[in-house]
PDB file of C-alpha atoms in Angstrom:
ATOM      1  CA  MET F   1       6.289  -5.864  15.992  1.00 94.00           C
ATOM      2  CA  ASN F   2       5.201  -6.731  12.462  1.00 97.00           C
ATOM      3  CA  VAL F   3       4.168 -10.385  12.504  1.00 97.00           C
ATOM      4  CA  ILE F   4       3.077 -12.742   9.736  1.00 97.00           C
ATOM      5  CA  LEU F   5       1.259 -15.788  11.136  1.00 96.00           C
ATOM      6  CA  LEU F   6       1.210 -18.765   8.786  1.00 94.00           C
ATOM      7  CA  SER F   7      -2.202 -20.402   9.005  1.00 89.00           C
ATOM      8  CA  GLY F   8      -2.742 -22.087   5.664  1.00 69.00           C
ATOM      9  CA  GLY F   9      -2.544 -25.758   6.585  1.00 63.00           C
ATOM     10  CA  SER F  10      -5.402 -28.140   7.254  1.00 55.00           C
ATOM     11  CA  GLY F  11      -3.674 -29.949  10.129  1.00 52.00           C
ATOM     12  CA  LYS F  12      -4.516 -33.397   8.803  1.00 59.00           C
ATOM     13  CA  ARG F  13      -2.104 -35.035  11.238  1.00 58.00           C
ATOM     14  CA  LEU F  14      -4.937 -34.552  13.742  1.00 58.00           C
ATOM     15  CA  TRP F  15      -7.459 -36.306  11.491  1.00 50.00           C
ATOM     16  CA  PRO F  16     -10.350 -36.973  11.907  1.00 52.00           C
ATOM     17  CA  LEU F  17     -10.703 -34.105  14.383  1.00 59.00           C
ATOM     18  CA  SER F  18      -8.959 -31.752  11.966  1.00 51.00           C
ATOM     19  CA  ASN F  19      -9.685 -31.932   8.239  1.00 52.00           C
ATOM     20  CA  ASP F  20     -10.315 -29.806   5.132  1.00 58.00           C
ATOM     21  CA  VAL F  21     -13.645 -28.612   6.511  1.00 54.00           C
ATOM     22  CA  ARG F  22     -12.458 -27.911  10.071  1.00 61.00           C
ATOM     23  CA  SER F  23      -8.770 -27.105  10.472  1.00 72.00           C
ATOM     24  CA  LYS F  24      -7.005 -27.640  13.796  1.00 75.00           C
ATOM     25  CA  GLN F  25      -6.133 -23.980  14.364  1.00 80.00           C
ATOM     26  CA  PHE F  26      -9.824 -23.093  14.746  1.00 83.00           C
ATOM     27  CA  ILE F  27     -10.836 -25.854  17.170  1.00 79.00           C
ATOM     28  CA  LYS F  28     -11.168 -24.617  20.745  1.00 82.00           C
ATOM     29  CA  PHE F  29      -8.872 -26.941  22.690  1.00 76.00           C
ATOM     30  CA  PHE F  30      -7.349 -24.596  25.252  1.00 70.00           C
ATOM     31  CA  LYS F  31      -8.560 -22.611  28.248  1.00 73.00           C
ATOM     32  CA  ASN F  32      -7.549 -18.998  28.865  1.00 73.00           C
ATOM     33  CA  ASP F  33      -7.237 -17.187  32.204  1.00 74.00           C
ATOM     34  CA  TYR F  34     -11.017 -16.733  32.313  1.00 71.00           C
ATOM     35  CA  ASP F  35     -11.602 -20.497  32.024  1.00 75.00           C
ATOM     36  CA  GLU F  36     -12.979 -20.018  28.503  1.00 82.00           C
ATOM     37  CA  TYR F  37     -12.056 -22.267  25.603  1.00 82.00           C
ATOM     38  CA  GLU F  38     -10.051 -20.723  22.781  1.00 87.00           C
ATOM     39  CA  SER F  39      -8.501 -21.957  19.551  1.00 86.00           C
ATOM     40  CA  MET F  40      -4.861 -21.989  18.507  1.00 86.00           C
ATOM     41  CA  VAL F  41      -5.269 -18.880  16.375  1.00 91.00           C
ATOM     42  CA  GLN F  42      -7.110 -17.048  19.161  1.00 93.00           C
ATOM     43  CA  ARG F  43      -4.459 -17.998  21.722  1.00 90.00           C
ATOM     44  CA  VAL F  44      -1.494 -16.940  19.576  1.00 92.00           C
ATOM     45  CA  TYR F  45      -3.146 -13.687  18.477  1.00 94.00           C
ATOM     46  CA  ARG F  46      -4.053 -12.833  22.081  1.00 93.00           C
ATOM     47  CA  GLN F  47      -0.560 -13.568  23.385  1.00 93.00           C
ATOM     48  CA  ILE F  48       1.140 -11.403  20.751  1.00 94.00           C
ATOM     49  CA  LEU F  49      -1.029  -8.423  21.674  1.00 94.00           C
ATOM     50  CA  GLU F  50      -0.433  -9.018  25.389  1.00 93.00           C
ATOM     51  CA  VAL F  51       3.316  -8.658  24.838  1.00 93.00           C
ATOM     52  CA  ASP F  52       3.024  -5.831  22.294  1.00 95.00           C
ATOM     53  CA  PRO F  53      -0.388  -4.098  22.151  1.00 95.00           C
ATOM     54  CA  SER F  54       0.781  -2.084  19.137  1.00 94.00           C
ATOM     55  CA  ALA F  55       1.849  -5.167  17.164  1.00 95.00           C
ATOM     56  CA  SER F  56       0.676  -5.389  13.560  1.00 96.00           C
ATOM     57  CA  VAL F  57      -0.390  -8.983  12.847  1.00 97.00           C
ATOM     58  CA  THR F  58      -1.167 -10.273   9.357  1.00 97.00           C
ATOM     59  CA  ILE F  59      -2.443 -13.812   8.949  1.00 96.00           C
ATOM     60  CA  ALA F  60      -1.417 -15.622   5.766  1.00 96.00           C
ATOM     61  CA  THR F  61      -4.122 -18.151   5.015  1.00 93.00           C
ATOM     62  CA  SER F  62      -6.095 -19.902   2.291  1.00 88.00           C
ATOM     63  CA  LYS F  63      -9.304 -18.297   1.065  1.00 86.00           C
ATOM     64  CA  SER F  64     -11.301 -21.197   2.545  1.00 84.00           C
ATOM     65  CA  GLN F  65     -10.169 -20.212   6.055  1.00 87.00           C
ATOM     66  CA  ALA F  66     -10.673 -16.447   5.850  1.00 89.00           C
ATOM     67  CA  SER F  67     -14.233 -16.526   7.191  1.00 90.00           C
ATOM     68  CA  SER F  68     -13.157 -18.672  10.174  1.00 89.00           C
ATOM     69  CA  ILE F  69     -10.412 -16.181  11.027  1.00 92.00           C
ATOM     70  CA  HIS F  70     -12.798 -13.229  10.872  1.00 93.00           C
ATOM     71  CA  ASN F  71     -15.319 -15.174  12.928  1.00 92.00           C
ATOM     72  CA  GLN F  72     -12.782 -15.852  15.693  1.00 93.00           C
ATOM     73  CA  LEU F  73     -10.655 -12.688  15.609  1.00 94.00           C
ATOM     74  CA  GLY F  74     -13.037 -10.036  14.275  1.00 92.00           C
ATOM     75  CA  ASP F  75     -13.523  -8.273  10.966  1.00 90.00           C
ATOM     76  CA  SER F  76     -10.623  -5.855  11.472  1.00 90.00           C
ATOM     77  CA  VAL F  77      -7.878  -8.501  11.548  1.00 94.00           C
ATOM     78  CA  SER F  78      -5.401  -8.223   8.649  1.00 96.00           C
ATOM     79  CA  ILE F  79      -5.402 -11.213   6.273  1.00 96.00           C
ATOM     80  CA  SER F  80      -3.221 -12.073   3.280  1.00 97.00           C
ATOM     81  CA  ILE F  81      -5.376 -14.520   1.339  1.00 95.00           C
ATOM     82  CA  GLU F  82      -3.679 -17.232  -0.692  1.00 94.00           C
ATOM     83  CA  PRO F  83      -5.744 -18.130  -3.789  1.00 92.00           C
ATOM     84  CA  ASP F  84      -4.275 -21.640  -3.691  1.00 90.00           C
ATOM     85  CA  ARG F  85      -1.996 -23.683  -1.422  1.00 89.00           C
ATOM     86  CA  ARG F  86       1.557 -23.300  -2.734  1.00 91.00           C
ATOM     87  CA  ASP F  87       3.632 -23.946   0.453  1.00 92.00           C
ATOM     88  CA  THR F  88       5.421 -21.452   2.685  1.00 94.00           C
ATOM     89  CA  PHE F  89       7.718 -19.555   0.296  1.00 97.00           C
ATOM     90  CA  PRO F  90       4.926 -18.307  -1.998  1.00 97.00           C
ATOM     91  CA  ALA F  91       2.754 -17.607   1.065  1.00 96.00           C
ATOM     92  CA  ILE F  92       5.464 -15.475   2.710  1.00 97.00           C
ATOM     93  CA  ALA F  93       6.281 -13.703  -0.569  1.00 98.00           C
ATOM     94  CA  LEU F  94       2.604 -12.826  -1.063  1.00 98.00           C
ATOM     95  CA  ALA F  95       2.162 -11.673   2.533  1.00 98.00           C
ATOM     96  CA  SER F  96       5.314  -9.539   2.326  1.00 98.00           C
ATOM     97  CA  SER F  97       4.106  -7.947  -0.902  1.00 98.00           C
ATOM     98  CA  PHE F  98       0.773  -7.325   0.834  1.00 98.00           C
ATOM     99  CA  LEU F  99       2.577  -5.541   3.668  1.00 98.00           C
ATOM    100  CA  ALA F 100       4.546  -3.390   1.232  1.00 98.00           C
ATOM    101  CA  ASP F 101       1.869  -2.499  -1.322  1.00 97.00           C
ATOM    102  CA  VAL F 102      -1.386  -2.652   0.634  1.00 97.00           C
ATOM    103  CA  LYS F 103      -0.307  -1.748   4.162  1.00 97.00           C
ATOM    104  CA  GLU F 104       2.567   0.463   2.908  1.00 97.00           C
ATOM    105  CA  LEU F 105       5.119  -0.862   5.381  1.00 97.00           C
ATOM    106  CA  ASP F 106       8.599   0.654   5.075  1.00 97.00           C
ATOM    107  CA  PRO F 107      11.160  -1.722   3.493  1.00 97.00           C
ATOM    108  CA  GLU F 108      13.470  -1.146   6.488  1.00 97.00           C
ATOM    109  CA  GLU F 109      10.867  -2.485   8.916  1.00 98.00           C
ATOM    110  CA  VAL F 110      11.518  -5.922  10.408  1.00 98.00           C
ATOM    111  CA  VAL F 111       8.967  -8.650   9.819  1.00 98.00           C
ATOM    112  CA  ILE F 112       8.713 -11.786  11.962  1.00 98.00           C
ATOM    113  CA  VAL F 113       7.218 -14.958  10.497  1.00 97.00           C
ATOM    114  CA  CYS F 114       5.962 -17.764  12.709  1.00 93.00           C
ATOM    115  CA  PRO F 115       3.451 -20.613  12.551  1.00 91.00           C
ATOM    116  CA  VAL F 116       0.037 -20.244  14.122  1.00 89.00           C
ATOM    117  CA  ASP F 117       0.106 -23.511  16.051  1.00 83.00           C
ATOM    118  CA  PRO F 118       2.805 -23.457  18.746  1.00 83.00           C
ATOM    119  CA  TYR F 119       1.735 -23.952  22.363  1.00 83.00           C
ATOM    120  CA  VAL F 120       3.944 -21.483  24.222  1.00 86.00           C
ATOM    121  CA  ASP F 121       4.148 -19.145  27.174  1.00 87.00           C
ATOM    122  CA  ILE F 122       4.463 -15.367  27.037  1.00 89.00           C
ATOM    123  CA  GLU F 123       8.277 -15.618  27.200  1.00 92.00           C
ATOM    124  CA  TYR F 124       8.209 -16.968  23.626  1.00 92.00           C
ATOM    125  CA  TYR F 125       6.781 -13.671  22.410  1.00 91.00           C
ATOM    126  CA  GLU F 126       9.339 -11.740  24.433  1.00 92.00           C
ATOM    127  CA  ALA F 127      11.938 -13.758  22.508  1.00 93.00           C
ATOM    128  CA  LEU F 128      10.290 -12.660  19.248  1.00 95.00           C
ATOM    129  CA  LYS F 129      11.060  -9.075  20.253  1.00 95.00           C
ATOM    130  CA  GLU F 130      14.704 -10.073  20.673  1.00 95.00           C
ATOM    131  CA  LEU F 131      14.600 -11.679  17.225  1.00 96.00           C
ATOM    132  CA  GLU F 132      13.263  -8.392  15.868  1.00 97.00           C
ATOM    133  CA  ALA F 133      16.100  -6.425  17.480  1.00 97.00           C
ATOM    134  CA  VAL F 134      18.800  -8.711  16.055  1.00 97.00           C
ATOM    135  CA  ALA F 135      17.274  -8.470  12.568  1.00 97.00           C
ATOM    136  CA  ALA F 136      17.015  -4.678  12.852  1.00 97.00           C
ATOM    137  CA  SER F 137      20.738  -4.473  13.692  1.00 96.00           C
ATOM    138  CA  GLY F 138      21.580  -5.759  10.214  1.00 94.00           C
ATOM    139  CA  VAL F 139      23.974  -8.423  11.496  1.00 94.00           C
ATOM    140  CA  SER F 140      22.415 -10.911   9.052  1.00 96.00           C
ATOM    141  CA  ASN F 141      19.843 -10.973   6.273  1.00 97.00           C
ATOM    142  CA  LEU F 142      17.859 -13.643   8.096  1.00 97.00           C
ATOM    143  CA  VAL F 143      17.573 -14.346  11.826  1.00 97.00           C
ATOM    144  CA  LEU F 144      16.111 -17.649  13.042  1.00 97.00           C
ATOM    145  CA  MET F 145      14.886 -18.755  16.432  1.00 96.00           C
ATOM    146  CA  GLY F 146      16.430 -22.083  17.436  1.00 95.00           C
ATOM    147  CA  MET F 147      14.769 -24.116  20.176  1.00 93.00           C
ATOM    148  CA  GLU F 148      16.988 -25.799  22.758  1.00 94.00           C
ATOM    149  CA  PRO F 149      16.114 -29.508  22.335  1.00 92.00           C
ATOM    150  CA  THR F 150      14.645 -31.324  25.300  1.00 89.00           C
ATOM    151  CA  TYR F 151      14.997 -34.786  23.739  1.00 89.00           C
ATOM    152  CA  PRO F 152      16.379 -36.307  20.500  1.00 92.00           C
ATOM    153  CA  SER F 153      13.334 -35.727  18.318  1.00 87.00           C
ATOM    154  CA  GLU F 154      12.793 -37.169  14.856  1.00 87.00           C
ATOM    155  CA  LYS F 155      10.000 -34.653  14.137  1.00 85.00           C
ATOM    156  CA  TYR F 156      12.129 -31.550  13.582  1.00 87.00           C
ATOM    157  CA  GLY F 157      14.936 -30.377  11.392  1.00 91.00           C
ATOM    158  CA  TYR F 158      17.997 -29.041  13.226  1.00 94.00           C
ATOM    159  CA  ILE F 159      20.067 -25.860  13.059  1.00 95.00           C
ATOM    160  CA  LEU F 160      23.777 -26.155  13.825  1.00 95.00           C
ATOM    161  CA  PRO F 161      25.162 -22.828  15.124  1.00 96.00           C
ATOM    162  CA  SER F 162      28.814 -21.929  14.641  1.00 94.00           C
ATOM    163  CA  SER F 163      29.213 -21.436  18.402  1.00 93.00           C
ATOM    164  CA  LEU F 164      27.393 -21.860  21.710  1.00 91.00           C
ATOM    165  CA  ASP F 165      26.779 -18.109  21.987  1.00 93.00           C
ATOM    166  CA  HIS F 166      23.214 -16.914  22.541  1.00 94.00           C
ATOM    167  CA  VAL F 167      23.275 -15.336  19.079  1.00 96.00           C
ATOM    168  CA  ALA F 168      25.478 -17.082  16.530  1.00 96.00           C
ATOM    169  CA  SER F 169      25.884 -17.479  12.809  1.00 96.00           C
ATOM    170  CA  VAL F 170      24.460 -20.662  11.305  1.00 95.00           C
ATOM    171  CA  SER F 171      26.954 -23.323  10.301  1.00 93.00           C
ATOM    172  CA  ARG F 172      24.491 -25.607   8.494  1.00 91.00           C
ATOM    173  CA  PHE F 173      21.029 -27.111   8.473  1.00 92.00           C
ATOM    174  CA  LEU F 174      20.335 -30.742   9.238  1.00 88.00           C
ATOM    175  CA  GLU F 175      17.360 -32.712   7.924  1.00 86.00           C
ATOM    176  CA  LYS F 176      15.004 -34.610  10.236  1.00 88.00           C
ATOM    177  CA  PRO F 177      17.164 -37.436  11.651  1.00 89.00           C
ATOM    178  CA  ASP F 178      16.557 -40.740  13.353  1.00 91.00           C
ATOM    179  CA  VAL F 179      16.913 -40.835  17.139  1.00 92.00           C
ATOM    180  CA  ASN F 180      20.594 -41.823  17.181  1.00 93.00           C
ATOM    181  CA  LEU F 181      21.566 -39.106  14.731  1.00 93.00           C
ATOM    182  CA  ALA F 182      19.469 -36.592  16.668  1.00 93.00           C
ATOM    183  CA  ARG F 183      21.519 -37.412  19.773  1.00 94.00           C
ATOM    184  CA  GLU F 184      24.693 -36.686  17.817  1.00 93.00           C
ATOM    185  CA  TYR F 185      23.289 -33.381  16.592  1.00 93.00           C
ATOM    186  CA  ILE F 186      22.313 -32.312  20.102  1.00 93.00           C
ATOM    187  CA  GLY F 187      25.783 -33.262  21.325  1.00 92.00           C
ATOM    188  CA  GLN F 188      27.190 -30.842  18.745  1.00 91.00           C
ATOM    189  CA  GLY F 189      24.962 -28.036  20.055  1.00 92.00           C
ATOM    190  CA  ALA F 190      22.261 -28.249  17.379  1.00 94.00           C
ATOM    191  CA  LEU F 191      18.866 -26.606  17.917  1.00 95.00           C
ATOM    192  CA  TRP F 192      15.377 -27.512  16.772  1.00 93.00           C
ATOM    193  CA  ASN F 193      14.219 -25.554  13.745  1.00 92.00           C
ATOM    194  CA  GLY F 194      10.777 -24.269  14.703  1.00 89.00           C
ATOM    195  CA  GLY F 195      10.161 -22.329  11.494  1.00 91.00           C
ATOM    196  CA  ILE F 196      10.427 -18.891  13.109  1.00 94.00           C
ATOM    197  CA  PHE F 197      12.514 -16.182  11.439  1.00 94.00           C
ATOM    198  CA  ALA F 198      12.845 -12.448  10.991  1.00 97.00           C
ATOM    199  CA  PHE F 199      14.055 -10.207   8.174  1.00 98.00           C
ATOM    200  CA  LYS F 200      13.813  -6.671   6.905  1.00 98.00           C
ATOM    201  CA  LEU F 201      10.899  -6.386   4.506  1.00 98.00           C
ATOM    202  CA  GLY F 202      13.097  -5.017   1.729  1.00 98.00           C
ATOM    203  CA  TYR F 203      15.323  -8.094   1.844  1.00 98.00           C
ATOM    204  CA  LEU F 204      12.414 -10.472   1.359  1.00 98.00           C
ATOM    205  CA  LEU F 205      10.888  -8.409  -1.449  1.00 98.00           C
ATOM    206  CA  GLU F 206      14.210  -8.333  -3.290  1.00 97.00           C
ATOM    207  CA  LYS F 207      14.532 -12.101  -2.839  1.00 97.00           C
ATOM    208  CA  ALA F 208      10.969 -12.692  -4.029  1.00 97.00           C
ATOM    209  CA  HIS F 209      11.477 -10.567  -7.165  1.00 97.00           C
ATOM    210  CA  SER F 210      14.666 -12.472  -7.962  1.00 97.00           C
ATOM    211  CA  LEU F 211      12.823 -15.803  -7.816  1.00 97.00           C
ATOM    212  CA  ILE F 212       9.362 -14.865  -9.115  1.00 97.00           C
ATOM    213  CA  ASP F 213       8.496 -12.705 -12.114  1.00 95.00           C
ATOM    214  CA  PHE F 214       5.932 -10.224 -10.781  1.00 97.00           C
ATOM    215  CA  VAL F 215       5.374  -6.464 -10.607  1.00 96.00           C
ATOM    216  CA  ASP F 216       3.455  -5.838  -7.381  1.00 97.00           C
ATOM    217  CA  TYR F 217       1.004  -7.422  -4.959  1.00 98.00           C
ATOM    218  CA  ASP F 218      -1.916  -7.502  -7.390  1.00 97.00           C
ATOM    219  CA  ASP F 219       0.242  -9.088 -10.080  1.00 98.00           C
ATOM    220  CA  LEU F 220       1.626 -11.696  -7.663  1.00 98.00           C
ATOM    221  CA  PHE F 221      -1.883 -12.504  -6.442  1.00 97.00           C
ATOM    222  CA  ALA F 222      -3.041 -13.042 -10.021  1.00 97.00           C
ATOM    223  CA  ARG F 223      -0.088 -15.349 -10.771  1.00 96.00           C
ATOM    224  CA  TYR F 224      -0.171 -17.156  -7.441  1.00 96.00           C
ATOM    225  CA  SER F 225      -1.819 -20.400  -8.506  1.00 94.00           C
ATOM    226  CA  SER F 226       0.893 -20.970 -11.125  1.00 95.00           C
ATOM    227  CA  LEU F 227       3.794 -20.633  -8.668  1.00 96.00           C
ATOM    228  CA  LYS F 228       6.016 -23.557  -7.764  1.00 94.00           C
ATOM    229  CA  LYS F 229       5.142 -25.294  -4.504  1.00 95.00           C
ATOM    230  CA  ILE F 230       8.207 -24.983  -2.288  1.00 95.00           C
ATOM    231  CA  SER F 231       8.945 -24.262   1.352  1.00 94.00           C
ATOM    232  CA  PHE F 232      10.640 -21.098   2.558  1.00 95.00           C
ATOM    233  CA  ASP F 233      13.359 -23.237   4.145  1.00 93.00           C
ATOM    234  CA  TYR F 234      14.311 -24.873   0.844  1.00 93.00           C
ATOM    235  CA  GLU F 235      13.915 -21.835  -1.405  1.00 96.00           C
ATOM    236  CA  VAL F 236      15.466 -19.153   0.824  1.00 95.00           C
ATOM    237  CA  VAL F 237      16.787 -20.165   4.239  1.00 94.00           C
ATOM    238  CA  GLU F 238      19.119 -23.008   3.260  1.00 91.00           C
ATOM    239  CA  LYS F 239      20.589 -20.966   0.389  1.00 93.00           C
ATOM    240  CA  GLU F 240      21.160 -17.758   2.359  1.00 95.00           C
ATOM    241  CA  PRO F 241      24.839 -17.163   3.314  1.00 94.00           C
ATOM    242  CA  SER F 242      24.086 -14.361   5.801  1.00 96.00           C
ATOM    243  CA  ILE F 243      22.038 -15.956   8.554  1.00 97.00           C
ATOM    244  CA  SER F 244      22.024 -15.994  12.358  1.00 97.00           C
ATOM    245  CA  VAL F 245      20.186 -17.953  15.022  1.00 97.00           C
ATOM    246  CA  VAL F 246      18.957 -16.831  18.442  1.00 96.00           C
ATOM    247  CA  ARG F 247      18.721 -19.563  21.088  1.00 95.00           C
ATOM    248  CA  TYR F 248      15.415 -20.041  22.881  1.00 94.00           C
ATOM    249  CA  ASN F 249      15.255 -22.289  25.952  1.00 91.00           C
ATOM    250  CA  GLY F 250      11.702 -21.619  27.092  1.00 87.00           C
ATOM    251  CA  SER F 251       8.614 -23.773  26.799  1.00 82.00           C
ATOM    252  CA  TRP F 252       7.623 -24.606  23.213  1.00 80.00           C
ATOM    253  CA  LYS F 253       5.409 -27.312  21.737  1.00 71.00           C
ATOM    254  CA  ASP F 254       4.435 -27.792  18.119  1.00 70.00           C
ATOM    255  CA  VAL F 255       0.800 -28.909  18.365  1.00 61.00           C
ATOM    256  CA  GLY F 256       0.878 -31.022  15.236  1.00 60.00           C
ATOM    257  CA  THR F 257       0.335 -34.539  16.559  1.00 57.00           C
ATOM    258  CA  TRP F 258      -2.136 -36.229  18.879  1.00 50.00           C
ATOM    259  CA  ASN F 259       0.577 -36.847  21.476  1.00 57.00           C
ATOM    260  CA  THR F 260       1.538 -33.180  21.662  1.00 59.00           C
ATOM    261  CA  LEU F 261      -2.070 -32.025  21.628  1.00 57.00           C
ATOM    262  CA  THR F 262      -3.035 -34.190  24.602  1.00 57.00           C
ATOM    263  CA  GLU F 263      -0.034 -32.862  26.543  1.00 58.00           C
ATOM    264  CA  THR F 264      -1.457 -29.345  26.251  1.00 59.00           C
ATOM    265  CA  MET F 265      -5.107 -30.097  27.051  1.00 57.00           C
ATOM    266  CA  HIS F 266      -6.408 -29.024  30.441  1.00 56.00           C
ATOM    267  CA  GLU F 267      -8.737 -31.981  30.851  1.00 62.00           C
ATOM    268  CA  ASN F 268      -9.259 -35.489  29.545  1.00 61.00           C
ATOM    269  CA  VAL F 269     -12.587 -34.843  27.808  1.00 61.00           C
ATOM    270  CA  ILE F 270     -13.893 -31.718  26.055  1.00 60.00           C
ATOM    271  CA  GLY F 271     -17.632 -31.797  25.470  1.00 59.00           C
ATOM    272  CA  LYS F 272     -19.757 -34.899  25.940  1.00 63.00           C
ATOM    273  CA  GLY F 273     -17.745 -38.025  26.503  1.00 62.00           C
ATOM    274  CA  ILE F 274     -17.024 -40.871  28.907  1.00 62.00           C
ATOM    275  CA  LEU F 275     -13.665 -42.443  29.717  1.00 60.00           C
ATOM    276  CA  HIS F 276     -14.210 -46.072  30.620  1.00 64.00           C
ATOM    277  CA  ARG F 277     -11.645 -47.903  32.726  1.00 65.00           C
ATOM    278  CA  THR F 278     -10.870 -50.151  29.757  1.00 70.00           C
ATOM    279  CA  CYS F 279      -9.837 -47.216  27.535  1.00 66.00           C
ATOM    280  CA  GLU F 280      -6.191 -47.284  26.428  1.00 68.00           C
ATOM    281  CA  ASN F 281      -3.779 -44.539  25.299  1.00 63.00           C
ATOM    282  CA  VAL F 282      -5.877 -41.725  26.739  1.00 59.00           C
ATOM    283  CA  HIS F 283      -4.642 -38.417  28.126  1.00 52.00           C
ATOM    284  CA  ILE F 284      -4.317 -38.832  31.894  1.00 46.00           C
TER     285      ILE F 284
END
């Protein structure tokens, strides 16, 4: 697999634990099989290589986080450095150009893009391989992974497939709703949009060149700070007529809030701390 991990955010929803100086993806919250603490980026990177030892992983990140990534994953890890934070479309365009011009990846190769902060089991990465296969078949220009909702969430956007098939074309996208509207969406068969998608590298490069005036990776890197801030969903996904979604019904948590984080922690306190009986709203 060729994977781009998006790791540019500061995770300020977990402030004050996570901030501009110490981003959430580098804090060691979780325990591995050896009872050792590991960070989000370490956990995701490890799991990808467990499923596919030959996987090529490139981490798209801001220059301020590059040293943290090398510190946790080693000096050999592939990084696409963003000179400035410009949101997910510029980040993915730059990383794709990096794959083509620096790593010399064939335009027909499939690339999978996913965030660095999901809390998932190995079956999630097996599903990424299925996403890769569907994209390689050429059935659509873009292939998304849609999460089967477990409750009517207001935190996620929704994908409405054209059918209840495991792989289906996308009928439309739905913005983050209130709880009542989320129930309606789920009743129609809508899926959570987890921000995971796959495409052939050549498709994304062609799209990037049509939207950004640049020659190659070095030119795009030099122009990067002047690019419009816009998400990949708004700039590409919601405008693409040829798009499919693969259903995923395994365990998946977006560790972006305190509630979700505490659900994934193995113990109530990490480090030095005391839980008094008068404490409220603690993880128990």
